[in-house]
Coordinates of C-alpha atoms and ligand atoms in Angstrom, one line a residue:
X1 CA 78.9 -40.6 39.7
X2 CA 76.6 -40.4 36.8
X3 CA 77.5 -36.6 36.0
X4 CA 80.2 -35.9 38.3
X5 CA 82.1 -32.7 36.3
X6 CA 85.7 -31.8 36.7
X7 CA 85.5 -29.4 39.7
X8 CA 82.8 -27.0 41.0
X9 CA 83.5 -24.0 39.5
X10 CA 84.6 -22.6 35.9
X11 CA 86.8 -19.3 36.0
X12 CA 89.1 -18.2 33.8
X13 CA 88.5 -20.5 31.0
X14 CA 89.1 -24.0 33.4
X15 CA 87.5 -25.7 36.2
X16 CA 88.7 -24.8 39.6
X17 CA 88.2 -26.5 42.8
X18 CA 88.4 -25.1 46.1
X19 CA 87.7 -28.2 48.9
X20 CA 87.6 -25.7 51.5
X21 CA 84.0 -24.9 50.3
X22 CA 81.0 -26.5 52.1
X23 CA 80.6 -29.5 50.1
X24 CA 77.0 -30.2 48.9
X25 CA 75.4 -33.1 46.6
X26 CA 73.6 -32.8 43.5
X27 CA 70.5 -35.5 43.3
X28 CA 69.2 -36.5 40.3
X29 CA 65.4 -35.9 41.7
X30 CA 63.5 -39.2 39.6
X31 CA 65.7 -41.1 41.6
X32 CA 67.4 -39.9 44.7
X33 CA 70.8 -40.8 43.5
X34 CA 73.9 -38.6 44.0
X35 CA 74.8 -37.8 40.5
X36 CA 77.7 -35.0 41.1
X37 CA 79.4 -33.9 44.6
X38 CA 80.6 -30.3 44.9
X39 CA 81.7 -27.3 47.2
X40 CA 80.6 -24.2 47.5
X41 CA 82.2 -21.2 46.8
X42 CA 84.8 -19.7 49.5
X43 CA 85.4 -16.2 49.2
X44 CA 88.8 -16.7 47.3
X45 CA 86.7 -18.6 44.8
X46 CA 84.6 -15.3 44.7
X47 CA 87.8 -12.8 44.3
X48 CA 89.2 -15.2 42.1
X49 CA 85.9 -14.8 39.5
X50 CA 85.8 -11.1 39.7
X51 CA 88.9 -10.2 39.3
X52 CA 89.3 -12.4 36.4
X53 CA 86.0 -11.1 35.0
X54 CA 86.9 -7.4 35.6
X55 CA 90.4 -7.9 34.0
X56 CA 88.9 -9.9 31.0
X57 CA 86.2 -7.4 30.3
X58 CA 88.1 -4.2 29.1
X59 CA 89.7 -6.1 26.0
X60 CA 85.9 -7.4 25.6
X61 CA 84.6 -4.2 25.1
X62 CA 87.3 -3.2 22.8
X63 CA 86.4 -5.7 20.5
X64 CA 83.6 -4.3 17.8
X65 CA 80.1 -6.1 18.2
X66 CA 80.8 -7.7 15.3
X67 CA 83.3 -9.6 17.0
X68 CA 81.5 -10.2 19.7
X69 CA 78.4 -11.4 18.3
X70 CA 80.3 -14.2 15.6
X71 CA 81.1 -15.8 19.1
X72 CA 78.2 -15.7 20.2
X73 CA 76.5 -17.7 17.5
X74 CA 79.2 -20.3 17.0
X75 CA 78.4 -21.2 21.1
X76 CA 74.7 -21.7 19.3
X77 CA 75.3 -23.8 16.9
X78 CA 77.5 -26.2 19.4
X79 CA 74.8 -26.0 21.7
X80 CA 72.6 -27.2 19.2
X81 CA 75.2 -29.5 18.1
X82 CA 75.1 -31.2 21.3
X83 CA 71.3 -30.5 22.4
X84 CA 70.9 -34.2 23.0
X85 CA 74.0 -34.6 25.8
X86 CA 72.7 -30.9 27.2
X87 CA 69.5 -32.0 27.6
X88 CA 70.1 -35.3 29.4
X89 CA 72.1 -33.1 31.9
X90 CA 69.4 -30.9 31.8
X91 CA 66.9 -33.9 32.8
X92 CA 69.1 -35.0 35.3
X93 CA 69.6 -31.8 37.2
X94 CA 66.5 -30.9 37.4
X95 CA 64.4 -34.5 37.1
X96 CA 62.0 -32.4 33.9
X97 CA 61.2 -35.3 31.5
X98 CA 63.9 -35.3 28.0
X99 CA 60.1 -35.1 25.9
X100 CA 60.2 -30.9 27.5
X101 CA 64.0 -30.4 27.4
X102 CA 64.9 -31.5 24.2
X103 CA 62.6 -28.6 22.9
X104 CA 62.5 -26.0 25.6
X105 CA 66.2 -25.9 27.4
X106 CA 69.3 -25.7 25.5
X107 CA 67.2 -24.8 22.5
X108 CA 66.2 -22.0 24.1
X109 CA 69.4 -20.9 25.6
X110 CA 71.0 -21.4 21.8
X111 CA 68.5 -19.3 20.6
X112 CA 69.4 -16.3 22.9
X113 CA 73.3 -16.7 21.9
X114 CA 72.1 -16.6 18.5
X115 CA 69.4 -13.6 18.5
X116 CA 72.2 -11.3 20.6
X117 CA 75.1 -12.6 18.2
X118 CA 72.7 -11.7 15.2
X119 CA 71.8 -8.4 16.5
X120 CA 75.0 -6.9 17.5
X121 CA 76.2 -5.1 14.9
X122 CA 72.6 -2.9 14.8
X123 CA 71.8 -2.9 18.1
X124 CA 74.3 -1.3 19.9
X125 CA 74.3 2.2 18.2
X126 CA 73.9 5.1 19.4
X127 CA 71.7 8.3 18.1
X128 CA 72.7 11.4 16.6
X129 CA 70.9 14.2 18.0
X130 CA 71.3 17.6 16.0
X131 CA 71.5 21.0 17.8
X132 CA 71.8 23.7 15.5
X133 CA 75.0 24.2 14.5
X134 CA 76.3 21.8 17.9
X135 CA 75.0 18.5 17.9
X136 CA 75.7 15.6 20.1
X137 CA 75.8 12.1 20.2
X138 CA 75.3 8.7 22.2
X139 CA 76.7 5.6 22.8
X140 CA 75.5 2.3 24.4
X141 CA 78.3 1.5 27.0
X142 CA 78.4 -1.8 29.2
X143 CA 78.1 -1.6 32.7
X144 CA 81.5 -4.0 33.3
X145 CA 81.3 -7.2 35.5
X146 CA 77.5 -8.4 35.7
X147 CA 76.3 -11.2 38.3
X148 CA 73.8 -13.7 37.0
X149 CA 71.7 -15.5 40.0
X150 CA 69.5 -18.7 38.9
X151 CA 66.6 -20.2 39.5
X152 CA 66.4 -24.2 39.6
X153 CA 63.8 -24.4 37.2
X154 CA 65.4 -23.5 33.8
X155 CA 69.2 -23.8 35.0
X156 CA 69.9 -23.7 31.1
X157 CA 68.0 -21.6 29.9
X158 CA 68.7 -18.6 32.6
X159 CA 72.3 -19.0 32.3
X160 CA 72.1 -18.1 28.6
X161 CA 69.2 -15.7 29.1
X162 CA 71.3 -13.9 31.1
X163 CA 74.9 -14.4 30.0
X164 CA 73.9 -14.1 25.5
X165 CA 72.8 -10.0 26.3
X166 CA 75.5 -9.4 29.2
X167 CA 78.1 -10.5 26.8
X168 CA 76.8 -8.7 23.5
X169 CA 76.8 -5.5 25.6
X170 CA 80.2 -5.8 26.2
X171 CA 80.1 -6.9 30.3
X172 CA 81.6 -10.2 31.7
X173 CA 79.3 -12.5 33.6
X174 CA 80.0 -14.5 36.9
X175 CA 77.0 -16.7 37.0
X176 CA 75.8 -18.5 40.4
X177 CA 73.1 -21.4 39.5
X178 CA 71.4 -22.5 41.9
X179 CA 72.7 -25.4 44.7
X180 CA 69.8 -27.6 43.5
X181 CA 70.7 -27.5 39.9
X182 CA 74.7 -26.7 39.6
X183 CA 75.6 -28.4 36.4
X184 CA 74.0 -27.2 33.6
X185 CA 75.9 -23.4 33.9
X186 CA 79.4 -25.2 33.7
X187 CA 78.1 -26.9 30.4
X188 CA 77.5 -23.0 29.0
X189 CA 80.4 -21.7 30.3
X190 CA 83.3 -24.3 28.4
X191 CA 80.8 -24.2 25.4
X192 CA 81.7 -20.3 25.2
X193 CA 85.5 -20.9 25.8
X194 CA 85.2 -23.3 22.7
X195 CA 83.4 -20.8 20.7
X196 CA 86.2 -18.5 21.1
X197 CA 85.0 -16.4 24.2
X198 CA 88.3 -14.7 26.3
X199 CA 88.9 -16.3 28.7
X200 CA 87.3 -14.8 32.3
X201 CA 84.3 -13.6 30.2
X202 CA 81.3 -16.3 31.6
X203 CA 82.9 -17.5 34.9
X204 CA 80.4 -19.7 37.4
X205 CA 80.7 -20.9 40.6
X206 CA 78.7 -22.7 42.9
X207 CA 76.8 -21.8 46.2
X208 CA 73.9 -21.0 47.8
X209 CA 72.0 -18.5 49.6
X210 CA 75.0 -17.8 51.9
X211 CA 77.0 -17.2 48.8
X212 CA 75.1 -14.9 46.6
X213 CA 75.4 -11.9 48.8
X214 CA 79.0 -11.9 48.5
X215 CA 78.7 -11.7 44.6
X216 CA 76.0 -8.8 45.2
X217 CA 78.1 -6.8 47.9
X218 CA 81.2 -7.3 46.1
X219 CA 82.1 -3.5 45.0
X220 CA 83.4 -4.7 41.5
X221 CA 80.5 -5.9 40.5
X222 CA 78.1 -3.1 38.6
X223 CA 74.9 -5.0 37.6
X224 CA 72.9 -8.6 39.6
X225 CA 70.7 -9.6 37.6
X226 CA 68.7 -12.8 39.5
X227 CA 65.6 -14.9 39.0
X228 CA 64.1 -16.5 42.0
X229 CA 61.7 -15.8 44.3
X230 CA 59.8 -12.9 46.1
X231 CA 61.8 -12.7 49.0
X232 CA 65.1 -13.3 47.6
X233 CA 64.3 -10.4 45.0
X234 CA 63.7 -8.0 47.7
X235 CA 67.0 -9.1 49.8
X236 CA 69.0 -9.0 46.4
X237 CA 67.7 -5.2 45.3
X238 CA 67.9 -4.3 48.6
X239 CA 71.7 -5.4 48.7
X240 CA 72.2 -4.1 45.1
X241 CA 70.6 -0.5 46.0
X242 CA 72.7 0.1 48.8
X243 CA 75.8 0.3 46.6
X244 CA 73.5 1.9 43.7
X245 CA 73.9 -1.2 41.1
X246 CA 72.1 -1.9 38.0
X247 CA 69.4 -4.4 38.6
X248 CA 66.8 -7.0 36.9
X249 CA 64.6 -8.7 38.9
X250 CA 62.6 -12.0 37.5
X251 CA 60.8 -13.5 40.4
X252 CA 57.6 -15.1 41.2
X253 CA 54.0 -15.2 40.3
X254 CA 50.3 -16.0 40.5
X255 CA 49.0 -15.0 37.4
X256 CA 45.5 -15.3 36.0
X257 CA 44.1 -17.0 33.1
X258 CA 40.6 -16.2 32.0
X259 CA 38.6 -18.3 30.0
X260 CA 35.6 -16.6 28.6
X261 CA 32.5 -18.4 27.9
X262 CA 32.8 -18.1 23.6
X263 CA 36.6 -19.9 23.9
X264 CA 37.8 -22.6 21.9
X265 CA 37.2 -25.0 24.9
X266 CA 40.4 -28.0 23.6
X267 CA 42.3 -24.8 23.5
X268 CA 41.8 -23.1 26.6
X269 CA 41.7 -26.7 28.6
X270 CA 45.3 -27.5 26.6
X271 CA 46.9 -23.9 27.9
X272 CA 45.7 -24.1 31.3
X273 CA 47.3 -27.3 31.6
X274 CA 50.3 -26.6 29.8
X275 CA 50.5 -23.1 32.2
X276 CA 50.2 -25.1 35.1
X277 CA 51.6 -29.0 34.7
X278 CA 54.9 -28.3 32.2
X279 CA 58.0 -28.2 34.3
X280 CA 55.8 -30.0 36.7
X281 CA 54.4 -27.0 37.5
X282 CA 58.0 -25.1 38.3
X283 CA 57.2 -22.1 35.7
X284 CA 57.3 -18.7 36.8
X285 CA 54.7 -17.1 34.9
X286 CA 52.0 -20.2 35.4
X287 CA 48.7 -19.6 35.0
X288 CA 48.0 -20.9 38.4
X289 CA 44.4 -18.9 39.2
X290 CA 42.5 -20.2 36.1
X291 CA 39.2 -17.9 36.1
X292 CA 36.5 -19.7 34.0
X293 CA 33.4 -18.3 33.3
X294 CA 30.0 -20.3 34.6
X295 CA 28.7 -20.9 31.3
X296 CA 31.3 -23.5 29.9
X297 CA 32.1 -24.5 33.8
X298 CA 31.2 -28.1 33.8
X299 CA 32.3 -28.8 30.5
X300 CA 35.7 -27.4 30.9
X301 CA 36.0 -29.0 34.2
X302 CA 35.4 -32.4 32.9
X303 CA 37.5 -32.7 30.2
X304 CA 40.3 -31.2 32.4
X305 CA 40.0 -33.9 34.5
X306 CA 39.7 -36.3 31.6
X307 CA 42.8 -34.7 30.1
X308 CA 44.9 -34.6 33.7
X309 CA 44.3 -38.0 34.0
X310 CA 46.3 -39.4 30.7
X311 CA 49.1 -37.3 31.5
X312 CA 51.9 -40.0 32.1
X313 CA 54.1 -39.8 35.0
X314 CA 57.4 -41.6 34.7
X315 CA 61.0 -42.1 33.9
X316 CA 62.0 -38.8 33.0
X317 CA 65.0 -40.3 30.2
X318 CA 61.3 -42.0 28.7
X319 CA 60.7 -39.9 25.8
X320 CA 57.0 -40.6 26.5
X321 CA 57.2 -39.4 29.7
X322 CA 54.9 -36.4 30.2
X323 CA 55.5 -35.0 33.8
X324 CA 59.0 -35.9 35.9
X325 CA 59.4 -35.4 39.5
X326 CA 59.6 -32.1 41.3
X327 CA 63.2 -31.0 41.7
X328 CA 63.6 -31.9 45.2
X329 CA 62.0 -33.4 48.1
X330 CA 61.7 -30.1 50.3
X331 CA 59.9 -28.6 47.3
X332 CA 57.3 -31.5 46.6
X333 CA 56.7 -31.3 50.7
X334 CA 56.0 -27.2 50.2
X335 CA 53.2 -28.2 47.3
X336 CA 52.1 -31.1 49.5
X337 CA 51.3 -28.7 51.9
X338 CA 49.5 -26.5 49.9
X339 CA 47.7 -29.2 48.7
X340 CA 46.3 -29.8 52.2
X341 CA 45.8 -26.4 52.9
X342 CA 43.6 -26.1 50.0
X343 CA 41.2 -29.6 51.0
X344 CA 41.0 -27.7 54.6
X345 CA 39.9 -24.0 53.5
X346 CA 37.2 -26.0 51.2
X347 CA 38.4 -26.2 47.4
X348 CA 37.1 -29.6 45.3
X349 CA 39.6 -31.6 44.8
X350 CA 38.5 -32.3 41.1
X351 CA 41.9 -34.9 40.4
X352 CA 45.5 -35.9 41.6
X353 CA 46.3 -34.7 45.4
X354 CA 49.3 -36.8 46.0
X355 CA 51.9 -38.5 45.7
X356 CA 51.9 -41.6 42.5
X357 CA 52.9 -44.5 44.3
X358 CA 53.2 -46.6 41.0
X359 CA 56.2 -44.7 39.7
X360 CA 57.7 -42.5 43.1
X361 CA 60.4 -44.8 44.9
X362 CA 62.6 -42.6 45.9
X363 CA 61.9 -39.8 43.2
X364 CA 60.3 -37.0 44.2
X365 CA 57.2 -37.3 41.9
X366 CA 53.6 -35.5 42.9
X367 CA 50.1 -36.1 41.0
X368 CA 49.2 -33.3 38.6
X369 CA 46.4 -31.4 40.9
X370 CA 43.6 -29.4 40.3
X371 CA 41.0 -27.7 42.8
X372 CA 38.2 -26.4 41.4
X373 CA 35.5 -24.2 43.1
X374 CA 38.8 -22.1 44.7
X375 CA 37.7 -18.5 46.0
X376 CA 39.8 -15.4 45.7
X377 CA 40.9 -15.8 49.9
X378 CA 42.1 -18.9 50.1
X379 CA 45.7 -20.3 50.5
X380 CA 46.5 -21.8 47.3
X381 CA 44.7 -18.5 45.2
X382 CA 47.1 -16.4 46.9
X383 CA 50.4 -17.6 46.9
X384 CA 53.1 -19.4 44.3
X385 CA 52.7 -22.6 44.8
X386 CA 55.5 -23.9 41.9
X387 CA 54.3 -26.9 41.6
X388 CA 51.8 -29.4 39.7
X389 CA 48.7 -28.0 41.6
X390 CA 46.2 -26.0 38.8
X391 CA 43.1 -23.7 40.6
X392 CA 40.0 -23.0 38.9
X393 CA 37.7 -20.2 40.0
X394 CA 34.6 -19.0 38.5
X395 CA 33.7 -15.9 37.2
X396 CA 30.7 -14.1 36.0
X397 CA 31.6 -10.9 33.9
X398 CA 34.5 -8.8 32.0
X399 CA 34.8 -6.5 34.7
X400 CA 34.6 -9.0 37.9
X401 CA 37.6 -11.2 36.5
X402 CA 39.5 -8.1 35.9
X403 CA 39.4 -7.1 38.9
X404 CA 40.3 -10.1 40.8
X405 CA 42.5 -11.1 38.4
X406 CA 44.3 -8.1 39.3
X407 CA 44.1 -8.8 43.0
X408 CA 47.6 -9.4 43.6
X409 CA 50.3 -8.4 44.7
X410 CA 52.3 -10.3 41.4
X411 CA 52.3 -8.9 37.9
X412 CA 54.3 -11.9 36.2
X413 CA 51.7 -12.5 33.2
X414 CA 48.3 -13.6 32.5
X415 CA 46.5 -14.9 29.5
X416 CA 42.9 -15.1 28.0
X417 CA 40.9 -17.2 25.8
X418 CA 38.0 -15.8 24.1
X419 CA 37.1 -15.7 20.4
X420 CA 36.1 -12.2 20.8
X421 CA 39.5 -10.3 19.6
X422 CA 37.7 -6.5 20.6
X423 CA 37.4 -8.3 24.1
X424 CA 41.1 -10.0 24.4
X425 CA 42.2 -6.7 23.7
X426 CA 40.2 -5.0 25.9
X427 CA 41.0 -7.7 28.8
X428 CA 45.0 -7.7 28.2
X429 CA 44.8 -4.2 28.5
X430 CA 43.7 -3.9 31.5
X431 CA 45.6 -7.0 33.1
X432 CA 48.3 -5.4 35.4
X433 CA 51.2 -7.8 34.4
X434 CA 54.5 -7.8 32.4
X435 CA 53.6 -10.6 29.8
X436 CA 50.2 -11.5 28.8
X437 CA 49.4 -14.2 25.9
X438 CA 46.1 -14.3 24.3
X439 CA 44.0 -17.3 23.0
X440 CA 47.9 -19.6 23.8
X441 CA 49.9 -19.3 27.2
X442 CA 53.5 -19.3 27.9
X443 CA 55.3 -19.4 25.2
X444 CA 58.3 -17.2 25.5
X445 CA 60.9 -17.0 22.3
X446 CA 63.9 -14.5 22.2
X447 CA 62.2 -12.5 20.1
X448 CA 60.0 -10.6 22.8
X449 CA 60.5 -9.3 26.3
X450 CA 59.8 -11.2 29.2
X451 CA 59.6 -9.9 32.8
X452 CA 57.0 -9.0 35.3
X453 CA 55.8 -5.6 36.8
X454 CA 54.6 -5.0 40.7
X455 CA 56.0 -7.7 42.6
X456 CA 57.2 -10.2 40.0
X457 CA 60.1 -7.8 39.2
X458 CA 61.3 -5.3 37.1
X459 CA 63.6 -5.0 33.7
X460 CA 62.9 -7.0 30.8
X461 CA 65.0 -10.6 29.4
X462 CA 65.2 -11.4 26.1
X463 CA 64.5 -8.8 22.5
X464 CA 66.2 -5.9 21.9
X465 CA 64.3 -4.6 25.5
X466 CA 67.5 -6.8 27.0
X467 CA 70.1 -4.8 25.9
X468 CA 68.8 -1.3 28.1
X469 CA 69.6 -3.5 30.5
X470 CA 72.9 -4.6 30.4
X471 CA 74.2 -1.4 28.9
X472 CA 74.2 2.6 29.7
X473 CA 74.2 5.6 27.5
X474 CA 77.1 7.8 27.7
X475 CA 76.4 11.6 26.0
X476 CA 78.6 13.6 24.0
X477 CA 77.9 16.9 23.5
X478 CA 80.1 18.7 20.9
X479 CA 80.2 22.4 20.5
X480 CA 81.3 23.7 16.9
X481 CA 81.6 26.8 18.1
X482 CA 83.3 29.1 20.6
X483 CA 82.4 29.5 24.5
X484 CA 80.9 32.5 25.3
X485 CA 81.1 32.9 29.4
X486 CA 79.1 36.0 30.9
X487 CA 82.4 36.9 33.0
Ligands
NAD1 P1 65.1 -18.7 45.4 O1 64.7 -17.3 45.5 O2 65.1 -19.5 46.6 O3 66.6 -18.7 44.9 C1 67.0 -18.1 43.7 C2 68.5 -18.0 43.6 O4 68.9 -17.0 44.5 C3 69.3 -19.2 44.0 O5 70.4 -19.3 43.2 C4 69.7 -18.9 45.5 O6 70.9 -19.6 45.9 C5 69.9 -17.4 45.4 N1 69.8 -16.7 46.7 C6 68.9 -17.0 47.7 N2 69.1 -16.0 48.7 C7 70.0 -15.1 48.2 C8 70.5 -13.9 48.7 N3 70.1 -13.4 49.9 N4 71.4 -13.2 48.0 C9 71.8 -13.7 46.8 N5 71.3 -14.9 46.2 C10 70.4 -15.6 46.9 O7 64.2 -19.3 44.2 P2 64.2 -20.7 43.7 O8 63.4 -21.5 44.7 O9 65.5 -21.2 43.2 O10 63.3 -20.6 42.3 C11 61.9 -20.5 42.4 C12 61.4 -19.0 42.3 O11 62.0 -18.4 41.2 C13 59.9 -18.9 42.2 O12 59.4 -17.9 43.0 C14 59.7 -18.6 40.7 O13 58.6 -18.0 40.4 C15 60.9 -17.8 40.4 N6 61.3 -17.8 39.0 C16 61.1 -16.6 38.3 C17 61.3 -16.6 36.9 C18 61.1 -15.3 36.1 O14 61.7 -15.3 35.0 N7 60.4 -14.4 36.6 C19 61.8 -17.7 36.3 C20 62.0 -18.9 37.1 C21 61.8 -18.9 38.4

């Protein structure tokens, strides 16, 4: 099998296999092929990850930053050593073309080992607060073993996300991908062990949604940290705040992108298909609702269709290829539905709607969509559709696309194009969402946080925001004097 790995799971600094796990099948989605066959986690797969995590840990966070961070950035520069082999995994896990991951998977993933390894030595101190003659002091203390929960869509990408500020801070990791993606992670995790990371630092094992809740109820673990969906979020901090653990929450969206009358119209057209058709649509903070303004309607419509149209479907390995397959065939089927739902509560379908019989065979490949004329009530305005399927709605004014905009129960991100700066500013502050991009959409690098507010979640990835949230503060207070007691 075309990327069969040694065993299931990586713990301890080896591969482990445990055949009395549910076996399940990893498809290479352009395709249908089996590419990799592997079990689920049993429980004694679970113990045997935490406990070697837990005892691993202590010496971790012995070790100064420093230390820490030097690892870090050697498992950078192998990742970008090898970003070629990574990113033919990568395509093969998840079916996204080699043209996207080449630039957007390990990359990124390498640039989150490097960022934390670069910043641990000044971003871990503490403050020194004076108090008269007493002052007192704090220090940024890890939290101890962390769970990371993925997302198919960026298998890479979340498995460094997660694991670059867990480990800087100190914690060990035991990351679950997720079933329809499993292989990237174990890449990560031997990269660290050959970057020098102790062993029992960045375990993963494998499983599904039967298996994540023994990760989150285990009572060693102190922190989940998962990306996925709406529902999942709410079972996972609803599991996690039983026991009182640390969370982060990355989930869904259905974020707005406004395109004002006065915006550079190649620009706006580019982002709005970029925030909607990249990943074949399987990007959390998408610009799915794209609210144009009437005055630049047709125009903007036409050359989206024009545009749509040249987007070549294909081979994902093709380095020309533009848009792969969905990741599996129960997700294209969930976008095929949506797709009829929105022909039946009246959209336009302006282009795509289907499935490309030219290049599908067995690979689960779906048209890049879009509806125009979409109103605020409909199916496919309201609800993640993580797919290839772009809705335009118009809009009138500042204040009306604000509002509706707003109408949701997500607050992943958002975006607007305008040439009028005073306006952007005024727009993007008023947009209730955790990331908002103006006059570009989507781009995402270490450097800044990333998250959502109201339902999309809550903690920040990525920047210095990341480390808050893998870490605590621990006061000391330290009296120069003597007590004086009133009895
Ligand atoms: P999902 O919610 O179905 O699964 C996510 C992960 O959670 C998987 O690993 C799954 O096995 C696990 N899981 C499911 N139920 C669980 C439970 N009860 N306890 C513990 N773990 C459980 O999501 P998905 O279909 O893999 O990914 C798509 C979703 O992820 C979309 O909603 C998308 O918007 C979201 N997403 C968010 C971000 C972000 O950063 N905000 C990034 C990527 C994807």
């Amino acid at each position: 099998m075309k990327a069969q790995p040694k065993a299931s799971h990586f713990i301890d600094g080896d591969y482990v296999e445990d055949t009395a796990g549910t076996p399940f099948d990893s498809i290479y989605p352009a395709t249908g092929e089996v590419i990799a066959r592997l079990h689920a986690a049993t429980p004694a797969i679970v113990e045997k990850a935490i406990a070697s995590a837990k005892r691993a840990q202590k010496e971790w966070a012995a070790m100064s930053p420093t230390a820490r961070g030097r690892i870090l950035k050697r498992a950078a520069e192998i990742m970008r050593e090898r970003n070629r082999a990574l990113s033919e995994l990568e395509t093969l896990d998840t079916g996204k073309p080699i043209q996207e991951t080449i630039i957007a998977d390990p990359t990124s993933g390498a640039d989150a080992f490097e960022f934390f390894g670069g910043i641990a030595a000044a971003g871990l101190n503490g403050d020194y607060i004076p108090l008269g003659q007493d002052f007192a002091f704090t220090k940024r203390v890890p939290l101890g073993v962390c769970v990371g929960i993925g997302a198919w869509n960026y298998p890479q990408q979340i498995a460094c996300w997660k694991g670059a500020p867990a480990l800087v801070c100190g914690n060990a990791m035991v990351f679950k991908p997720s079933e329809n993606t499993p292989l990237g992670a174990l890449k990560i995790a031997e990269i660290l062990i050959e970057a020098g990371l102790p062993k029992g630092l960045y375990n993963v094992i494998q499983g599904d949604r039967s298996t994540g809740p023994l990760l989150v109820n285990h009572p060693d673990v102190a922190k989940v940290s998962l990306t996925g969906s709406v529902p999942t979020g709410k079972k996972v901090a609803g599991a996690a705040a039983s026991d009182l653990k640390h969370v982060t929450m990355e989930l869904g969206g259905k974020s707005p992108l406004i395109v004002f009358d006065d915006a550079d119209l190649e620009s706006a057209i580019g982002g709005a298909m970029l925030g909607n058709f990249y990943s074949t649509g399987q990007v959390c903070s998408n610009g799915t609702r794209v609210f144009v303004q009437k005055g630049i309607k047709d125009r903007f419509l036409s050359r989206l269709k024009e545009r749509t149209e040249k987007i070549l479907i294909g081979d994902p390995m093709d380095e020309a290829t533009q848009l792969g397959p969905m990741v599996s065939k129960a997700q294209r089927d969930k976008v095929l539905d949506y797709i009829e739902k929105g022909k039946a509560e009246g959209a336009t379908l302006l282009t795509g709607g289907g499935i490309p019989n030219d290049v599908s065979g067995e690979g689960t490949y779906i048209q890049p969509t879009v509806f125009a004329d979409v109103t605020d009530e409909m199916t496919i305005a309201r609800e993640e559709i993580f797919g290839p399927v772009m809705c335009v709605l118009d809009f009138d004014s500042e204040d009306e696309v604000i509002a509706r905009g707003n109408a949701t129960e997500f607050g992943l991100s958002g975006g607007v194009f305008t040439t009028d700066i005073t306006r952007a500013h005024r727009v993007v502050d008023q947009l209730e969402a955790g990331t908002l991009w103006i006059n570009t959409y989507n781009l995402a690098p270490v450097e800044i946080p990333f998250g959502g507010s109201k339902q999309s979640g809550f903690g920040r990835e990525n920047s210095l925001a990341a480390l808050e949230h893998y870490s605590e503060l621990k006061t000391v207070y330290v009296s120069m004097g003597k007590v004086e007691a009133p009895y």
